[in-house]
CSV table of C-alpha atoms and ligand atoms in Angstrom, one decimal:
chain,number,residue,atom,x,y,z
S,17,MET,CA,16.6,-43.9,43.1
S,18,LYS,CA,13.7,-41.8,44.4
S,19,THR,CA,12.9,-44.0,47.3
S,20,LYS,CA,16.4,-44.6,48.5
S,21,PRO,CA,16.8,-41.8,51.0
S,22,LEU,CA,13.5,-42.7,52.7
S,23,SER,CA,14.5,-46.4,52.8
S,24,LEU,CA,17.8,-45.4,54.5
S,25,ILE,CA,16.0,-43.3,57.1
S,26,PHE,CA,13.5,-46.1,57.7
S,27,ILE,CA,16.2,-48.6,58.3
S,28,ALA,CA,18.1,-46.2,60.5
S,29,VAL,CA,14.9,-45.6,62.6
S,30,MET,CA,14.0,-49.3,62.7
S,31,THR,CA,17.6,-50.3,63.7
S,32,MET,CA,17.3,-48.0,66.6
S,33,PHE,CA,14.0,-49.7,67.5
S,34,ASN,CA,15.7,-53.1,67.2
S,35,ALA,CA,18.5,-52.1,69.5
S,36,VAL,CA,15.9,-51.3,72.2
S,37,CYS,CA,13.9,-54.4,71.6
S,38,PHE,CA,16.7,-56.8,71.9
S,39,THR,CA,17.6,-55.4,75.3
S,40,THR,CA,14.1,-55.7,76.6
S,41,LYS,CA,13.2,-59.0,78.2
S,42,ALA,CA,10.3,-60.7,76.6
S,43,GLN,CA,7.4,-60.2,79.0
S,44,ASN,CA,4.7,-61.2,76.6
S,45,THR,CA,4.6,-65.0,76.2
S,46,LYS,CA,2.2,-65.0,73.2
S,47,PRO,CA,4.3,-65.8,70.2
S,48,PHE,CA,4.3,-63.6,67.1
S,49,VAL,CA,2.6,-65.8,64.6
S,50,VAL,CA,3.6,-65.5,61.0
S,51,VAL,CA,1.8,-67.3,58.2
S,52,LEU,CA,4.1,-67.9,55.3
S,53,ASP,CA,2.3,-68.7,52.0
S,54,ALA,CA,4.3,-70.2,49.2
S,55,GLY,CA,2.3,-69.4,46.1
S,56,HIS,CA,0.9,-72.0,43.8
S,57,GLY,CA,1.9,-75.8,44.1
S,58,GLY,CA,0.8,-79.1,42.7
S,59,THR,CA,-0.9,-78.8,39.3
S,60,ASP,CA,-0.6,-75.0,39.6
S,61,VAL,CA,3.0,-74.4,38.6
S,62,GLY,CA,2.8,-70.6,38.6
S,63,ASN,CA,4.8,-68.9,35.9
S,64,LEU,CA,7.5,-70.7,33.9
S,65,GLY,CA,9.6,-67.7,32.7
S,66,ASN,CA,12.9,-68.7,31.1
S,67,GLY,CA,12.0,-72.3,31.9
S,68,PHE,CA,12.2,-71.7,35.7
S,69,ILE,CA,9.4,-73.0,37.9
S,70,GLU,CA,7.7,-70.5,40.2
S,71,LYS,CA,6.0,-73.0,42.5
S,72,ASP,CA,9.4,-74.6,43.3
S,73,ILE,CA,11.3,-71.4,43.8
S,74,VAL,CA,8.7,-69.8,46.1
S,75,LEU,CA,8.4,-73.0,48.2
S,76,ASP,CA,12.2,-73.1,48.7
S,77,VAL,CA,12.4,-69.4,49.6
S,78,THR,CA,9.4,-69.7,51.9
S,79,LEU,CA,10.9,-72.6,53.8
S,80,GLN,CA,14.2,-70.7,54.2
S,81,ILE,CA,12.4,-67.6,55.5
S,82,GLY,CA,10.6,-69.9,58.0
S,83,ALA,CA,13.8,-71.6,59.0
S,84,ILE,CA,15.3,-68.1,59.9
S,85,LEU,CA,12.3,-67.0,61.9
S,86,GLU,CA,11.9,-70.3,63.7
S,87,LYS,CA,15.4,-69.9,65.2
S,88,ILE,CA,14.2,-66.7,67.0
S,89,PRO,CA,12.3,-67.2,70.3
S,90,ASP,CA,8.8,-65.8,70.3
S,91,PHE,CA,8.3,-66.5,66.6
S,92,LYS,CA,5.8,-69.1,65.5
S,93,VAL,CA,5.7,-69.9,61.8
S,94,ILE,CA,2.8,-71.6,60.1
S,95,TYR,CA,3.0,-72.6,56.4
S,96,THR,CA,0.0,-72.9,54.1
S,97,ARG,CA,2.1,-75.6,52.3
S,98,LYS,CA,5.4,-77.2,53.0
S,99,THR,CA,5.4,-79.6,50.0
S,100,ASP,CA,4.4,-79.5,46.4
S,101,VAL,CA,0.7,-79.5,46.8
S,102,LEU,CA,-2.1,-77.2,45.5
S,103,ILE,CA,-3.9,-75.4,48.3
S,104,ASP,CA,-7.0,-73.6,47.0
S,105,LEU,CA,-6.6,-69.8,47.1
S,106,TYR,CA,-9.7,-69.3,49.1
S,107,ARG,CA,-8.4,-71.6,51.9
S,108,ARG,CA,-5.1,-69.7,52.4
S,109,GLY,CA,-6.5,-66.6,54.2
S,110,PRO,CA,-8.7,-68.7,56.6
S,111,ILE,CA,-5.6,-70.7,57.6
S,112,ALA,CA,-4.1,-67.5,58.9
S,113,ASN,CA,-7.4,-66.5,60.6
S,114,GLU,CA,-7.7,-69.8,62.3
S,115,ALA,CA,-4.2,-69.5,63.6
S,116,ASP,CA,-4.9,-66.0,64.9
S,117,ALA,CA,-1.8,-65.0,63.0
S,118,ASP,CA,-0.2,-61.6,63.4
S,119,ILE,CA,0.8,-61.3,59.8
S,120,PHE,CA,0.3,-63.1,56.5
S,121,VAL,CA,3.1,-63.1,53.9
S,122,SER,CA,2.6,-64.6,50.4
S,123,ILE,CA,5.6,-65.3,48.3
S,124,HIS,CA,5.6,-65.2,44.4
S,125,CYS,CA,7.7,-64.5,41.4
S,126,ASP,CA,6.5,-62.2,38.6
S,127,ALA,CA,6.5,-62.7,34.8
S,128,PHE,CA,5.9,-60.3,31.9
S,129,THR,CA,6.1,-60.3,28.2
S,130,ASN,CA,8.8,-57.7,28.0
S,131,GLN,CA,12.1,-57.5,30.0
S,132,ALA,CA,10.5,-55.9,33.0
S,133,HIS,CA,12.4,-56.5,36.2
S,134,GLY,CA,12.6,-55.6,39.9
S,135,ILE,CA,11.0,-56.2,43.2
S,136,GLY,CA,7.4,-55.3,44.1
S,137,THR,CA,5.5,-55.8,47.3
S,138,PHE,CA,1.7,-55.6,47.2
S,139,VAL,CA,-1.1,-54.9,49.6
S,140,MET,CA,-4.7,-55.5,48.9
S,141,GLY,CA,-6.5,-52.7,47.1
S,142,VAL,CA,-7.5,-51.2,43.8
S,143,ALA,CA,-5.0,-51.5,41.0
S,144,LYS,CA,-4.5,-48.2,39.3
S,145,SER,CA,-2.3,-49.4,36.5
S,146,GLU,CA,-2.7,-52.1,33.9
S,147,LYS,CA,0.6,-53.7,34.9
S,148,ASN,CA,-0.5,-54.2,38.5
S,149,LEU,CA,-3.8,-55.6,37.4
S,150,GLU,CA,-2.0,-58.0,35.1
S,151,THR,CA,0.1,-59.3,38.0
S,152,ALA,CA,-3.0,-59.8,40.2
S,153,LYS,CA,-4.8,-61.5,37.3
S,154,LYS,CA,-2.0,-64.0,36.8
S,155,GLU,CA,-1.8,-64.8,40.5
S,156,ASN,CA,-5.5,-65.2,40.7
S,157,GLU,CA,-5.8,-67.4,37.7
S,158,VAL,CA,-5.3,-70.7,39.6
S,159,ILE,CA,-8.9,-70.4,40.6
S,160,PHE,CA,-9.9,-71.9,37.3
S,161,LEU,CA,-8.0,-75.0,38.2
S,162,GLU,CA,-9.9,-75.6,41.4
S,163,GLU,CA,-13.0,-77.7,41.7
S,164,ASN,CA,-16.3,-75.9,42.4
S,165,TYR,CA,-14.7,-72.6,41.9
S,166,GLU,CA,-18.0,-70.9,41.2
S,167,GLU,CA,-19.3,-71.8,44.6
S,168,ASN,CA,-16.1,-71.0,46.5
S,169,TYR,CA,-15.3,-67.6,44.9
S,170,ALA,CA,-18.8,-66.1,45.1
S,171,GLY,CA,-19.0,-65.1,41.5
S,172,PHE,CA,-15.5,-63.6,41.5
S,173,ASN,CA,-14.0,-63.7,38.0
S,174,PRO,CA,-10.2,-63.9,37.9
S,175,ASN,CA,-10.2,-62.2,34.5
S,176,SER,CA,-11.9,-59.2,36.0
S,177,PRO,CA,-10.2,-58.6,39.3
S,178,GLU,CA,-12.2,-55.4,39.6
S,179,SER,CA,-15.0,-57.7,40.9
S,180,LEU,CA,-12.9,-58.2,44.0
S,181,ILE,CA,-13.0,-54.5,44.8
S,182,GLY,CA,-16.1,-54.9,47.0
S,183,LEU,CA,-14.2,-57.3,49.0
S,184,THR,CA,-11.2,-55.1,49.8
S,185,LEU,CA,-12.9,-53.7,52.8
S,186,MET,CA,-11.8,-56.4,55.2
S,187,GLN,CA,-8.2,-55.5,54.5
S,188,GLU,CA,-8.8,-51.7,54.6
S,189,GLU,CA,-8.6,-51.8,58.4
S,190,TYR,CA,-5.1,-53.3,58.2
S,191,LEU,CA,-3.9,-51.2,55.3
S,192,ASP,CA,-1.6,-49.0,57.2
S,193,GLN,CA,0.1,-51.8,58.9
S,194,SER,CA,0.2,-53.8,55.7
S,195,ILE,CA,2.0,-50.9,54.0
S,196,THR,CA,4.5,-50.7,56.9
S,197,LEU,CA,5.3,-54.4,56.6
S,198,ALA,CA,5.5,-54.3,52.8
S,199,GLY,CA,7.8,-51.2,53.0
S,200,LEU,CA,10.2,-53.0,55.4
S,201,ILE,CA,10.4,-56.1,53.2
S,202,GLN,CA,10.7,-54.0,50.1
S,203,THR,CA,13.5,-51.7,51.4
S,204,ASN,CA,15.5,-54.6,52.8
S,205,ILE,CA,15.5,-56.4,49.5
S,206,VAL,CA,16.1,-53.3,47.3
S,207,ASN,CA,18.8,-51.8,49.5
S,208,ASN,CA,20.7,-54.8,50.7
S,209,LEU,CA,20.5,-56.8,47.4
S,210,LYS,CA,20.6,-53.8,45.1
S,211,ARG,CA,17.5,-54.8,43.2
S,212,LYS,CA,15.3,-52.5,41.1
S,213,ASP,CA,12.6,-50.9,43.3
S,214,ARG,CA,9.1,-51.4,41.8
S,215,SER,CA,7.8,-50.0,45.2
S,216,VAL,CA,4.9,-50.9,47.4
S,217,ARG,CA,1.6,-51.0,45.4
S,218,SER,CA,-1.9,-52.2,45.7
S,219,ALA,CA,-3.8,-54.7,43.6
S,220,PRO,CA,-6.7,-57.0,44.0
S,221,PHE,CA,-5.2,-60.4,44.9
S,222,TRP,CA,-7.7,-62.9,46.0
S,223,VAL,CA,-5.2,-64.5,48.4
S,224,LEU,CA,-5.0,-61.3,50.4
S,225,HIS,CA,-8.6,-60.4,50.7
S,226,SER,CA,-9.9,-62.6,53.5
S,227,SER,CA,-7.3,-62.4,56.2
S,228,TYR,CA,-8.0,-60.5,59.4
S,229,MET,CA,-4.4,-59.2,59.8
S,230,PRO,CA,-1.8,-57.2,58.0
S,231,SER,CA,-1.2,-59.1,54.7
S,232,VAL,CA,1.3,-58.6,51.9
S,233,LEU,CA,2.3,-60.4,48.7
S,234,VAL,CA,6.0,-60.3,47.7
S,235,GLU,CA,7.0,-60.6,44.0
S,236,LEU,CA,10.6,-61.6,44.3
S,237,GLY,CA,11.5,-60.7,40.8
S,238,PHE,CA,10.7,-61.5,37.2
S,239,LEU,CA,11.5,-65.0,36.1
S,240,THR,CA,11.0,-63.8,32.5
S,241,ASN,CA,13.9,-61.4,32.7
S,242,LYS,CA,17.2,-62.6,31.2
S,243,GLN,CA,19.3,-61.4,34.2
S,244,GLU,CA,16.8,-61.5,37.0
S,245,GLY,CA,15.3,-64.9,36.3
S,246,PRO,CA,18.5,-66.8,36.7
S,247,TYR,CA,19.3,-64.8,39.9
S,248,VAL,CA,16.0,-65.5,41.5
S,249,ASN,CA,16.3,-69.2,40.6
S,250,SER,CA,19.9,-69.5,41.8
S,251,LYS,CA,20.8,-70.9,45.2
S,252,LYS,CA,22.4,-67.6,46.1
S,253,GLY,CA,19.5,-65.6,45.0
S,254,ARG,CA,17.0,-67.7,46.9
S,255,ARG,CA,19.1,-67.6,50.1
S,256,GLU,CA,19.6,-63.8,49.9
S,257,LEU,CA,15.9,-63.1,49.1
S,258,ALA,CA,14.8,-65.3,52.0
S,259,ARG,CA,17.1,-63.5,54.3
S,260,GLU,CA,15.9,-60.1,53.4
S,261,VAL,CA,12.2,-61.0,53.6
S,262,ALA,CA,12.9,-62.5,57.0
S,263,ASN,CA,14.7,-59.3,58.1
S,264,GLY,CA,11.8,-57.2,57.1
S,265,ILE,CA,9.4,-59.4,59.1
S,266,ILE,CA,11.8,-59.3,62.2
S,267,THR,CA,12.0,-55.5,62.0
S,268,TYR,CA,8.2,-55.2,61.8
S,269,LYS,CA,7.7,-57.5,64.7
S,270,ASN,CA,10.2,-55.6,66.9
S,271,ASN,CA,8.6,-52.4,66.0
S,272,ILE,CA,5.1,-53.6,67.0
S,273,LYS,CA,6.5,-55.1,70.3
S,274,LEU,CA,7.9,-51.8,71.3
S,275,ALA,CA,4.8,-49.9,70.3
S,276,THR,CA,2.6,-52.1,72.4
S,277,SER,CA,5.0,-52.2,75.4
S,278,GLY,CA,3.7,-48.9,76.6
S,279,ALA,CA,7.1,-47.2,76.3
S,280,GLN,CA,6.6,-43.6,77.2
S,281,ASN,CA,10.2,-42.6,77.1
S,282,PRO,CA,11.2,-43.1,73.5
S,283,VAL,CA,14.8,-43.8,72.7
S,284,ILE,CA,14.4,-41.8,69.5
S,285,THR,CA,14.0,-38.1,70.5
S,286,GLU,CA,11.7,-35.7,68.8
S,287,GLN,CA,14.9,-33.9,67.6
S,288,GLU,CA,16.1,-37.1,65.9
S,289,ILE,CA,12.7,-37.5,64.2
S,290,GLU,CA,12.8,-33.9,63.1
S,291,GLU,CA,16.3,-34.5,61.8
S,292,ALA,CA,15.1,-37.6,59.9
S,293,ILE,CA,12.2,-35.6,58.4
S,294,LYS,CA,14.6,-32.8,57.3
S,295,ILE,CA,16.9,-35.1,55.4
S,296,SER,CA,14.4,-37.6,54.0
S,297,GLU,CA,13.3,-37.2,50.4
S,298,GLU,CA,9.8,-35.7,50.1
S,299,ASP,CA,6.9,-37.8,48.7
S,300,ILE,CA,4.3,-35.2,48.0
S,301,TYR,CA,0.7,-35.9,47.2
S,302,LYS,CA,-0.7,-32.6,45.8
S,303,GLY,CA,-3.9,-31.4,47.4
S,304,VAL,CA,-3.8,-34.1,50.1
S,305,ASP,CA,-3.4,-33.6,53.8
S,306,PHE,CA,-2.1,-36.6,55.7
S,307,LYS,CA,-2.5,-36.7,59.5
S,308,VAL,CA,-1.8,-39.2,62.2
S,309,GLN,CA,-5.0,-40.2,64.1
S,310,LEU,CA,-4.0,-40.6,67.7
S,311,ALA,CA,-7.3,-41.2,69.4
S,312,ALA,CA,-11.1,-40.9,69.3
S,313,SER,CA,-13.0,-40.0,72.4
S,314,LYS,CA,-16.3,-38.5,73.6
S,315,ARG,CA,-14.2,-36.4,75.9
S,316,LYS,CA,-13.3,-32.9,74.7
S,317,LEU,CA,-9.6,-32.5,75.5
S,318,GLU,CA,-7.6,-29.4,75.2
S,319,THR,CA,-4.9,-30.0,72.6
S,320,LYS,CA,-2.0,-29.0,74.7
S,321,PRO,CA,1.1,-31.3,74.8
S,322,GLN,CA,0.5,-32.3,78.4
S,323,ASN,CA,-2.7,-34.1,77.4
S,324,PHE,CA,-1.0,-35.9,74.5
S,325,LYS,CA,2.2,-37.4,76.0
S,326,GLY,CA,4.2,-34.4,75.0
S,327,LEU,CA,3.1,-34.3,71.3
S,328,LYS,CA,2.9,-30.8,70.0
S,329,ASP,CA,0.5,-29.3,67.5
S,330,VAL,CA,-2.3,-31.8,68.0
S,331,ASP,CA,-5.6,-31.0,66.2
S,332,ARG,CA,-9.1,-31.8,67.3
S,333,ASP,CA,-12.0,-32.5,65.0
S,334,LYS,CA,-15.6,-33.5,65.7
S,335,GLU,CA,-17.1,-36.4,63.8
S,336,GLY,CA,-20.5,-37.5,64.9
S,337,ASP,CA,-20.4,-37.5,68.7
S,338,LEU,CA,-16.7,-38.3,68.8
S,339,TYR,CA,-13.8,-36.0,69.1
S,340,LYS,CA,-10.8,-37.2,67.0
S,341,TYR,CA,-7.3,-36.1,67.8
S,342,TYR,CA,-4.7,-35.8,65.1
S,343,TYR,CA,-1.0,-35.3,65.0
S,344,GLY,CA,0.8,-33.7,62.1
S,345,ASN,CA,-0.6,-32.2,58.9
S,346,THR,CA,1.4,-32.5,55.7
S,347,SER,CA,1.1,-33.6,52.1
S,348,ASP,CA,4.4,-35.4,52.4
S,349,TYR,CA,3.8,-39.1,52.9
S,350,THR,CA,7.4,-39.8,54.1
S,351,LYS,CA,7.1,-37.2,56.8
S,352,ILE,CA,3.7,-38.4,58.1
S,353,GLN,CA,5.1,-42.0,58.3
S,354,LEU,CA,7.9,-40.8,60.4
S,355,MET,CA,5.5,-38.8,62.6
S,356,LYS,CA,3.3,-41.9,63.0
S,357,THR,CA,6.3,-43.9,64.1
S,358,TYR,CA,7.2,-41.3,66.7
S,359,ALA,CA,3.5,-41.1,67.9
S,360,GLN,CA,3.5,-44.9,68.3
S,361,GLU,CA,6.7,-44.8,70.2
S,362,LYS,CA,5.2,-42.3,72.5
S,363,GLY,CA,2.6,-44.8,73.4
S,364,TYR,CA,-0.1,-44.3,70.8
S,365,SER,CA,0.4,-47.9,69.6
S,366,SER,CA,-2.7,-47.9,67.4
S,367,ALA,CA,-2.0,-44.6,65.7
S,368,PHE,CA,-2.6,-44.6,62.0
S,369,VAL,CA,-2.4,-42.4,59.0
S,370,VAL,CA,-5.5,-40.8,57.5
S,371,ALA,CA,-5.9,-38.7,54.4
S,372,TYR,CA,-7.9,-35.6,53.6
S,373,LYS,CA,-8.7,-34.1,50.2
S,374,GLY,CA,-10.3,-30.6,50.0
S,375,GLY,CA,-11.1,-30.9,53.8
S,376,LYS,CA,-12.9,-34.2,53.3
S,377,LYS,CA,-11.7,-37.5,54.7
S,378,VAL,CA,-10.8,-40.0,51.9
S,379,LYS,CA,-9.6,-43.6,51.9
S,380,LEU,CA,-5.8,-43.7,52.3
S,381,SER,CA,-5.6,-46.6,49.8
S,382,GLU,CA,-7.2,-44.5,47.1
S,383,VAL,CA,-4.9,-41.7,47.7
S,384,LEU,CA,-1.8,-43.9,47.6
S,385,SER,CA,-2.9,-45.8,44.5
S,386,THR,CA,-3.1,-42.6,42.5
S,387,LYS,CA,0.7,-42.6,42.5
S,388,ASP,CA,1.0,-46.1,41.0
S,389,ASN,CA,3.0,-46.4,37.9
Q,10,ZN,ZN1,2.7,-66.4,41.7
């Protein structure tokens, strides 16, 4: 229940974005490249909760997501597999890199020894809870089935995913965008299909670590759960889940397109954003200050609105020989995400969220993972 108000706001804001985007003629001819990764395949069957077969379900859902996206002009879809074959985990990220993809989305189903259920979307990072670590371990396990795994995985041990932590850096740069993408997919499924929200979390998945783009892994539900397993396996369940993952991706893409189109006259007014902040449920991280980094420059600018496309209360900080300019200062993660969206719409397309603890900059991923359950 906790995340519902935020989800609604998010969808409301994103719907407004969509309205704008669909009326704007496509000027950029470069397609938006989505790499869809159906987990497992071939000898790696994935989990077999309730007798259902993960590798078959995720392939079917993945192909359906692709079919929806392929109908939309400016989308290009690349699949890591379209048939029942095993693709080594370490090859999947590079497929996306070689395609110069815009996003990487890996599709899986979860399993657990108890009756756990719900939808979870993951980004690469440290797992703060045993359950998240277990999920990552299971999805990484296939490495043992692959030939020459010792050479290909540089000493990484699937039974100790912590050994991947040193490799999370590559994804750190895309963390903010990965969280946005994960959030859109997650809220679409949870709200539109009334599934239990296990929220967006981080865990060390090998398949996510090597791609140079926003990357997420969706766990569509628990095959081991008595109610959820049959739903995820059903024709209806697969169709609905595919539709909502696709919707999340479409919204993300439209959001990016607007942010990079240099729009200086946002359709959403500051007043509307303030209104959204007022009614959205707080997501407070005690002792943490979130800010939106707008820009870094050697130039020392006065922080008045005229210099920052009308944004008020911009802060300046000196780091090394660079001045960094920040918008917003709050311990409410919901609020800062909305403020980031607004800054991006104003034209700061690469604006991102940073976190401070006790006046010191800390990794956003670490701050967010402290709230894992
Ligand atoms: Zn899986």
